[in-house]
XYZ file of C-alpha atoms in Angstrom:
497
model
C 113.919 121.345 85.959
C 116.065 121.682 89.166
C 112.762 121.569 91.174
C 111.668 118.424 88.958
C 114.848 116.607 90.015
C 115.380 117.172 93.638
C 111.937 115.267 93.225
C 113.107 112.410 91.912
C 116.469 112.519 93.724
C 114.196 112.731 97.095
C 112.320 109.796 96.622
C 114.970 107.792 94.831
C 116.848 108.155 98.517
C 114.125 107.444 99.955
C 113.753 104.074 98.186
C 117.321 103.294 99.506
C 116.528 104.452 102.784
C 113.764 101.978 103.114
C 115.877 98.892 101.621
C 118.581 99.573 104.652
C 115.630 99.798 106.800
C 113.972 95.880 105.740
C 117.509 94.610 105.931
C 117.119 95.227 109.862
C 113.724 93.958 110.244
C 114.290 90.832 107.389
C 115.736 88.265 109.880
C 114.391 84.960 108.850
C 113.265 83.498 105.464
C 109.175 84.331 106.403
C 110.479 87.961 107.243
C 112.450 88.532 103.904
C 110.184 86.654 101.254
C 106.201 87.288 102.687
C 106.887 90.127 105.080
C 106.415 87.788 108.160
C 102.345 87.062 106.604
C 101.730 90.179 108.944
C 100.643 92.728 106.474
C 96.761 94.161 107.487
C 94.349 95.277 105.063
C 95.598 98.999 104.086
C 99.313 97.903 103.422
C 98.043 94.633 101.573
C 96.019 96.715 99.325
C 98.591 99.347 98.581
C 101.460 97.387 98.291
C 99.134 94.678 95.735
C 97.680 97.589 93.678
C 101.368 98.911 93.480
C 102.700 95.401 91.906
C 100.125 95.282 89.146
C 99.989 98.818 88.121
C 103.428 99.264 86.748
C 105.301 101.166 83.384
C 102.607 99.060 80.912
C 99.815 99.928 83.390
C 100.620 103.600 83.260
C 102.739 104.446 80.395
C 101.153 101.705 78.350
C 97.445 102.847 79.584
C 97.739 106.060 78.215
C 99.402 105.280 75.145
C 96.121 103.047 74.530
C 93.485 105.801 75.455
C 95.576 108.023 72.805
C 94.979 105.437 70.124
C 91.947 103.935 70.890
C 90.081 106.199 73.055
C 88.338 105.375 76.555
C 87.906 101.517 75.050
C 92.051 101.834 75.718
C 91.329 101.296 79.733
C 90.293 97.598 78.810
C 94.031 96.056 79.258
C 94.466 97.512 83.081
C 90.801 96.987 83.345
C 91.202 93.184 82.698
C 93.871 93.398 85.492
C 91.712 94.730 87.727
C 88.860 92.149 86.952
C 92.004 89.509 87.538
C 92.651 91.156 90.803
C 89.289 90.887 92.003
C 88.598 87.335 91.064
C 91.808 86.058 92.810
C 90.637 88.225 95.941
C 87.151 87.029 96.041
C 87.403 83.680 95.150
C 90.755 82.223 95.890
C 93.094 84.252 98.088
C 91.888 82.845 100.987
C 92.593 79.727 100.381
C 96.040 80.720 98.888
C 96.886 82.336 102.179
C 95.934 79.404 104.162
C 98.239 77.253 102.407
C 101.052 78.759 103.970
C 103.709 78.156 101.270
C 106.462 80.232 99.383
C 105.373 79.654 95.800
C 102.807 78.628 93.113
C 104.926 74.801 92.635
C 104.721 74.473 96.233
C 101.004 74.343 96.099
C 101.293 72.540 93.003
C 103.445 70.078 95.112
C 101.376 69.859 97.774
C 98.280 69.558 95.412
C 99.272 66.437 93.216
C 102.005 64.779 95.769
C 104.978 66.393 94.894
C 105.786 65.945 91.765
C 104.740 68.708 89.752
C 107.453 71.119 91.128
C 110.485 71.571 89.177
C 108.620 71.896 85.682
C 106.059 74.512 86.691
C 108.872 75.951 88.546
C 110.966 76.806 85.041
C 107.853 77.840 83.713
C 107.408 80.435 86.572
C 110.794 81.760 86.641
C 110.667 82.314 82.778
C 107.401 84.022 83.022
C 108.786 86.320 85.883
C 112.087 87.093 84.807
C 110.638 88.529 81.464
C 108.052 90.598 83.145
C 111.396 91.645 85.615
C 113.050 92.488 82.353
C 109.785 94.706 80.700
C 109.776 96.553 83.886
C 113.518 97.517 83.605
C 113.294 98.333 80.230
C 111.130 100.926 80.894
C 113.049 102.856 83.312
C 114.679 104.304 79.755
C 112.000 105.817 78.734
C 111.709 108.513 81.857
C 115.383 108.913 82.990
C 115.560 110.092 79.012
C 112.633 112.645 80.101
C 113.946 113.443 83.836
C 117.974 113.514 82.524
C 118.257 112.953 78.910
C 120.730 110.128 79.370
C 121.025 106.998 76.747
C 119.026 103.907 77.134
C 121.912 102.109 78.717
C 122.653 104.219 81.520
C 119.080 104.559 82.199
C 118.095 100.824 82.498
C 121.588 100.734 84.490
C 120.579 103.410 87.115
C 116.509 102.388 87.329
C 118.004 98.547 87.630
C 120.589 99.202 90.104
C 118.252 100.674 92.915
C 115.946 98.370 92.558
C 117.901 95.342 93.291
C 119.911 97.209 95.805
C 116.931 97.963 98.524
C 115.310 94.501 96.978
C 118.521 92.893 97.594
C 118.798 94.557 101.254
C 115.306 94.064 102.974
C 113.105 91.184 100.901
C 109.293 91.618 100.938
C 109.879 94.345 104.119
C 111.732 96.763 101.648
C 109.551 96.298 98.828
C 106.425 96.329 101.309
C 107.357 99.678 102.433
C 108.660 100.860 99.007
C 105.448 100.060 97.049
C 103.346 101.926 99.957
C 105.198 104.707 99.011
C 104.800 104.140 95.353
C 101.287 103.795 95.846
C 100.671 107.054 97.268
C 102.642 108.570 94.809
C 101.037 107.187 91.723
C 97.588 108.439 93.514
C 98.582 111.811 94.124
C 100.495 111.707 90.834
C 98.061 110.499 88.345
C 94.665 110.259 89.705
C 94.860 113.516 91.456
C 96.970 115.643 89.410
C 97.943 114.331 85.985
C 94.156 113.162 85.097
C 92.143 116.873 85.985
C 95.021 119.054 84.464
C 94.949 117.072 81.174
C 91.166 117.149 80.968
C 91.566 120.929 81.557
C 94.077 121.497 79.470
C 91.998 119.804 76.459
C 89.064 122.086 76.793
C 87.227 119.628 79.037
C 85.154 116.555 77.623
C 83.011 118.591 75.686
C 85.618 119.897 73.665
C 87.585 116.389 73.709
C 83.919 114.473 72.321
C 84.370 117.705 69.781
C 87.394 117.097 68.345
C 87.772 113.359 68.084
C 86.356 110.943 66.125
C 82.764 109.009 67.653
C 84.608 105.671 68.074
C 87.316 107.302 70.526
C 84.170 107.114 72.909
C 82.645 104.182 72.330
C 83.477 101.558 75.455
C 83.699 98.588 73.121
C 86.087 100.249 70.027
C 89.268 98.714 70.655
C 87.679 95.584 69.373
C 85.907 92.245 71.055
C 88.416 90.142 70.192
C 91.062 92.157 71.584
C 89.050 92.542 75.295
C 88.573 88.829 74.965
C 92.225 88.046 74.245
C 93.237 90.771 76.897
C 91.106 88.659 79.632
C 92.574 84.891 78.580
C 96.233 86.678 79.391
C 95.560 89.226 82.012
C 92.834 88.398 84.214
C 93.913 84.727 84.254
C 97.314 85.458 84.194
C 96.411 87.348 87.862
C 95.075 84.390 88.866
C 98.403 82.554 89.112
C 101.764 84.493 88.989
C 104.079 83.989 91.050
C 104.753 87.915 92.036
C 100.593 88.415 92.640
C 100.889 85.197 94.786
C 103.755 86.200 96.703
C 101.985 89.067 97.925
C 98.906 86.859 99.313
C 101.472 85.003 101.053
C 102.407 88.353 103.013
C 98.368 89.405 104.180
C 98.253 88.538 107.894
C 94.712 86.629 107.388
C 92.590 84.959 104.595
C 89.849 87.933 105.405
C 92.944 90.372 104.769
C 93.381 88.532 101.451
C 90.191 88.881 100.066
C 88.837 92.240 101.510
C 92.263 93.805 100.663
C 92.373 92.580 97.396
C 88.935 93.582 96.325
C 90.263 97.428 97.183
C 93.210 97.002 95.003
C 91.248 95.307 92.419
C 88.425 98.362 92.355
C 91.417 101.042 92.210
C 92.856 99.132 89.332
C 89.238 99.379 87.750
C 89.567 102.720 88.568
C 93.373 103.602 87.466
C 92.205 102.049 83.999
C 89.731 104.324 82.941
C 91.940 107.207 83.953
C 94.726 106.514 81.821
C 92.457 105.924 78.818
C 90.979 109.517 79.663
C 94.628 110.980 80.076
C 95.733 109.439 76.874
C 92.229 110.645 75.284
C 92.982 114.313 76.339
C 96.940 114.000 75.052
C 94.989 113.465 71.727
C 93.304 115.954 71.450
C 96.252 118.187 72.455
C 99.215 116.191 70.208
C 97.172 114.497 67.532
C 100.322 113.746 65.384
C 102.754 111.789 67.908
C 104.825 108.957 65.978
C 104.376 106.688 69.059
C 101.504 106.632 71.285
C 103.434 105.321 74.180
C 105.162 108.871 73.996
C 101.571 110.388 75.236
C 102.440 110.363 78.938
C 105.735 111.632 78.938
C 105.000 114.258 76.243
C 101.667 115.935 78.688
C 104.049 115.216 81.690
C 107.100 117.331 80.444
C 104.697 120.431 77.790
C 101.567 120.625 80.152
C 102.277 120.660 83.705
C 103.988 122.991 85.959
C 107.292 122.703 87.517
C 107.471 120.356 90.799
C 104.445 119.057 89.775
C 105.963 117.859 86.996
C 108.572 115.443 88.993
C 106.202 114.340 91.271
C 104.128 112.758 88.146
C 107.306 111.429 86.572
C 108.152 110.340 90.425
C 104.861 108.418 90.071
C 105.661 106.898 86.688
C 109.477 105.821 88.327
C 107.130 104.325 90.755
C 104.814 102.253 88.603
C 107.348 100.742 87.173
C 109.816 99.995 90.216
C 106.558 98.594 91.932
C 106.685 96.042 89.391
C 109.977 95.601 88.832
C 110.693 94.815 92.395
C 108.021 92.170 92.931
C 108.833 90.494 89.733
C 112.479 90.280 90.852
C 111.728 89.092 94.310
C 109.175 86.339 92.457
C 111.753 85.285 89.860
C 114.769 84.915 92.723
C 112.608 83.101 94.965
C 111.620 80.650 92.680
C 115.123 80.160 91.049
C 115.743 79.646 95.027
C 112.967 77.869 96.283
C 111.979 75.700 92.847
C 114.779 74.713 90.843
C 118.167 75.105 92.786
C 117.304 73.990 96.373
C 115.853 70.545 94.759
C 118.775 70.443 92.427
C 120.909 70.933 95.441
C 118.847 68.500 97.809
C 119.039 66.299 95.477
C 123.269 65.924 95.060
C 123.071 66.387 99.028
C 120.896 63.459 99.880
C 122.823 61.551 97.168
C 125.933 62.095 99.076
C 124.704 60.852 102.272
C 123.364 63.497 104.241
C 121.801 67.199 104.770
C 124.093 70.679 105.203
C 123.299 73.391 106.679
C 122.744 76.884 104.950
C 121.581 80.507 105.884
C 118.355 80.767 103.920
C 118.034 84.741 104.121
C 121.691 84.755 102.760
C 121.037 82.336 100.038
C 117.742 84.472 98.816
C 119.268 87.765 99.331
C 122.224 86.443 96.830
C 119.607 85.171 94.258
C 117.889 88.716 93.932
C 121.541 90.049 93.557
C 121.755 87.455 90.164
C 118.745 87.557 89.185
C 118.764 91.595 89.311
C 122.140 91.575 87.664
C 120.989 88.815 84.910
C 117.748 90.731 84.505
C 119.419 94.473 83.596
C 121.714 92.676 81.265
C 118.631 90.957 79.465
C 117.209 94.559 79.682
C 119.690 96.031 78.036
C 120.423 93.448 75.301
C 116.430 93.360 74.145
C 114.420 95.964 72.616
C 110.647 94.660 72.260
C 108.710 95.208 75.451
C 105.916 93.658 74.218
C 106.659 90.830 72.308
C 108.692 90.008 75.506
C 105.695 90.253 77.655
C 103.572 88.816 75.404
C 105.752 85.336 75.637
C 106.237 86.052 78.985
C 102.241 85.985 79.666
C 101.481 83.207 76.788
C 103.828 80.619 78.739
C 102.361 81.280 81.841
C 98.844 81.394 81.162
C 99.628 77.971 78.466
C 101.407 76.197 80.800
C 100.373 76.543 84.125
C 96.374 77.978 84.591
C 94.872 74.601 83.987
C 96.952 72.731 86.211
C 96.703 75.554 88.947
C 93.296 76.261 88.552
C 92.552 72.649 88.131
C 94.056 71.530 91.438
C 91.744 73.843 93.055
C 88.676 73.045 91.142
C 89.113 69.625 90.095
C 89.413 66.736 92.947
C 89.952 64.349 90.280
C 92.868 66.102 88.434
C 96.005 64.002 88.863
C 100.029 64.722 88.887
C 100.249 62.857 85.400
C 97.442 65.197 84.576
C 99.376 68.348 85.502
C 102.317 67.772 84.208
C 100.897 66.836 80.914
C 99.354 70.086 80.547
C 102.233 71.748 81.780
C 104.319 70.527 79.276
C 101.766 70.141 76.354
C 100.119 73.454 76.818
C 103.975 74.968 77.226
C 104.880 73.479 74.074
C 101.628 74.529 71.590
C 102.272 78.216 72.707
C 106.161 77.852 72.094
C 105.033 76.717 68.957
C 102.206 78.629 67.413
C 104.036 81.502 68.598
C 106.554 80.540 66.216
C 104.258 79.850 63.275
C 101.365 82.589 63.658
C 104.281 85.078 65.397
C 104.609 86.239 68.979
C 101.456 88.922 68.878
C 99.269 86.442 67.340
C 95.961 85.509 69.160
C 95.494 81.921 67.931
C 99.159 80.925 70.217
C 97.083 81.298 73.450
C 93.883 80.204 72.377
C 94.781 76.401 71.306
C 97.840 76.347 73.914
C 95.252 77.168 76.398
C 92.560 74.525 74.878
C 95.551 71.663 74.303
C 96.526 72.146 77.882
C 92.730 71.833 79.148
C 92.343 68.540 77.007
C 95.177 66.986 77.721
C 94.961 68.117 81.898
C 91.035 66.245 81.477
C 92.242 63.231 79.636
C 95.171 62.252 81.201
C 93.738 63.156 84.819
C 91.029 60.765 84.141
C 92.971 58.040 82.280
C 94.980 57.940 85.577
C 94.342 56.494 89.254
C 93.455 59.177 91.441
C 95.818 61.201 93.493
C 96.590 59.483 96.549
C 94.101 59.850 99.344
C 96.540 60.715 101.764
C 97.300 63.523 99.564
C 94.084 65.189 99.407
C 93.842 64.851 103.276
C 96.705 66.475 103.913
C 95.714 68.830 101.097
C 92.333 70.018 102.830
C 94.153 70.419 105.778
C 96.042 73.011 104.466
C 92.967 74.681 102.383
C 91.064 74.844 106.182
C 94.637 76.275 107.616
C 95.522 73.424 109.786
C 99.043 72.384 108.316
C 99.622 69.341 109.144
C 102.930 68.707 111.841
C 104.407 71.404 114.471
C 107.201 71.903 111.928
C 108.607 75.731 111.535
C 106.837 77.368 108.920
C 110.753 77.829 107.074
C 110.922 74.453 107.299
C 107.711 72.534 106.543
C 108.160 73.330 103.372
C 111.653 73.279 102.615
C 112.651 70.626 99.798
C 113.818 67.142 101.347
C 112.047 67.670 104.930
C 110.140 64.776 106.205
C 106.807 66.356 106.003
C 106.784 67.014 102.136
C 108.338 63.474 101.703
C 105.539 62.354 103.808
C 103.168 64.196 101.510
């Protein structure tokens, strides 16, 4: 294993190496959170393919195609089909906007009052998925070092939030590039030939198994339909897939970018369900079919090669681990303290100055230290990303989607769903239980009634509003202001808005 962990030891420097280099280049708040908006098309569709392929992506794919056959891709698949509707339909106007976060578009959208609400929505939803990333980190430092789920969440964690903490966006730009090549070379070019070799090839594979472990449609339709409502919308409005739109140097880089990462996540998908199809065949008596990857990895492939795929599993998951942090801090930052604080600041009679790189570089350190503790404390990954996704997609797709669909849709609207659709998943979660189907199904339908009903029961949103709005969809925002502080909580142009 020596070979195997100079590897990992390599490109866990290297990771370092990279968040020392975006401190230097991260000098104002554009720089650190969206990379400057001056990523072009191939580091845009690296780095976004990196963020939504992480541990469940890869571990989780292959764990799938082991119990359910090629039907198993369908969860990264619906990711993919997320990817590519954001890309092609929305991401340009997303970029244009110019803004730091999903309730500043929300604010923006409905006249500034939507923020604070969505915003504790959004940092829920993305400091659970920060937390499921972590947690996974235990699972292959106990392949790569055999160390105790503790330790290993505590190692994983710790250089993540370092070079996240360090550089913003530019370190976790450059990092995910990395990770992206590595998960290429790592899965799709090594892991997935060698295990359809090693299994006697697909004849043998379509020999041994059962019929239904080929059948595209056998993990179930309500399961693909449930896996669309949470995944594919859920890309549609997180706060860590929005982020990265905010970094792509032009709306064209959005959507052409983001239809390449999109058609490598359909293509990532079906090659985990194959790689966990093949593990089958080879161990057909695992207890855990999450324990598929890192069982091939460590019994089936040769030594070096062998750390660079368990490199490219570390790298799935810090991909996501990183953006998720970066979303959760920034909206901690951006959302919910810097009102709170504007608002004790303008009650005491005037504005303060503050370093706004500082003040986000010390939220990733919290939030990164807050998020390994959470890590370590729970055990469910799924369940945890389950209400992670079931809150977001409840709460906040109407209003999201309905600001950008929906002239008529109102700020009493929004918040109604919001809060109403936040509230029926809360609680049908409780009564049906957290991997129930029915908790997102009427949370989702509550929040569309109530978004319609309200909306129209309502005078419209201020005309004003939707000028300044539509100025921002066509990219002309609307002042000379710095783009650090047009948006900022308390300037004059949002309180003109």
């Amino acid at each position: 294993m020596a070979v195997d962990y100079a590897v990992i030891v390599v490109y866990l420097a290297g990771m370092l190496a990279m968040g020392w280099w975006g401190m230097r280049r991260a000098k104002s708040k554009s720089e650190f959170l969206v990379a400057g908006r001056r990523l072009g098309p191939g580091m845009y569709s690296g780095t976004m393919a990196a963020i939504v392929l992480g541990g469940a992506s890869t571990i989780g794919g292959v764990g799938l195609g082991y119990q359910y056959g090629l039907s198993g891709a369908w969860m990264v698949f619906t990711i993919g089909l997320g990817l590519l509707a954001l890309s092609v339909f929305f991401s340009a106007r997303i970029a244009r906007l110019k803004v730091y976060t999903v309730s500043e578009m929300l604010d923006l959208r409905y006249g500034g009052r939507a923020g604070i609400i969505s915003g504790v929505v959004m940092w829920a939803y993305t400091l659970m998925l920060a937390v499921t990333s972590t947690i996974a980190y235990a699972t292959i430092f106990d392949v790569l070092f055999d160390v105790n789920r503790t330790v290993a969440i505590v190692l994983g964690g710790a250089i993540v939030v370092a070079y996240s903490t360090l550089g913003g966006m530019w370190s976790i730009t450059l990092t995910d590039m990395v990770q992206f090549v590595v998960k290429t070379i790592g899965v799709l070019l090594l892991l997935l030939p060698i295990a359809v070799v090693k299994a006697g090839g697909f004849s043998e594979m379509k020999a041994q198994l059962p019929t239904e472990y080929f059948d595209p449609l056998g993990i179930g339709g309500e399961t693909i339909f449930t896996y669309v409502l949470i995944y594919t919308f859920g890309m549609l409005i997180g706060q860590d897939i929005w982020q990265r739109v905010f970094t792509a140097r032009s709306d064209t880089t959005a959507r052409w970018g983001g239809t390449v990462a999109g058609t490598y996540c359909l293509v990532y998908a079906i090659a985990g369900a194959v790689i966990g199809t093949a593990a089958k065949v080879m161990y057909p008596n695992l207890a855990s079919a999450d324990a598929a990857f890192a069982t091939i990895v460590k019994d089936e492939l040769p030594v070096g090669v062998r750390g660079l795929v368990l490199a490219a599993a570390l790298a799935a998951v810090m991909s996501t681990s990183s953006g998720a942090l970066i979303a959760c801090a920034t909206v901690a930052n951006n959302d919910i303290w810097s009102r709170l604080r504007g608002a004790v600041v303008r009650g005491g009679g005037g504005d303060e100055p503050h370093d706004e790189v500082k003040g986000n570089r010390a939220f990733i350190l919290i939030m990164g230290i807050a998020v390994i503790l959470i890590a370590i404390a729970l055990n469910d990954v799924v369940e945890a990303l389950t209400v992670a996704y079931n809150l977001l997609v409840g709460g906040l797709l109407v209003p999201i989607l309905g600001g950008l669909l929906w002239r008529r849709g109102t700020a009493a609207g929004a918040l109604s769903a919001v809060c109403v659709g936040g509230a029926a998943v809360i609680g049908l979660m409780a009564y049906y239980g957290i991997l129930a189907n029915q908790p997102i199904y009427y949370g989702l339908l509550a929040s569309l009634a109530v978004y319609v009903v309200v909306s129209l029961a309502t005078p419209p949103t201020d005309a004003a509003v939707l000028a300044a709005w539509r100025e921002r969809l066509a990219g002309r925002p609307d002042g000379p202001a710095p783009e650090d502080e047009a948006l900022a909580p308390g300037h004059p142009s949002r309180s003109a808005v």
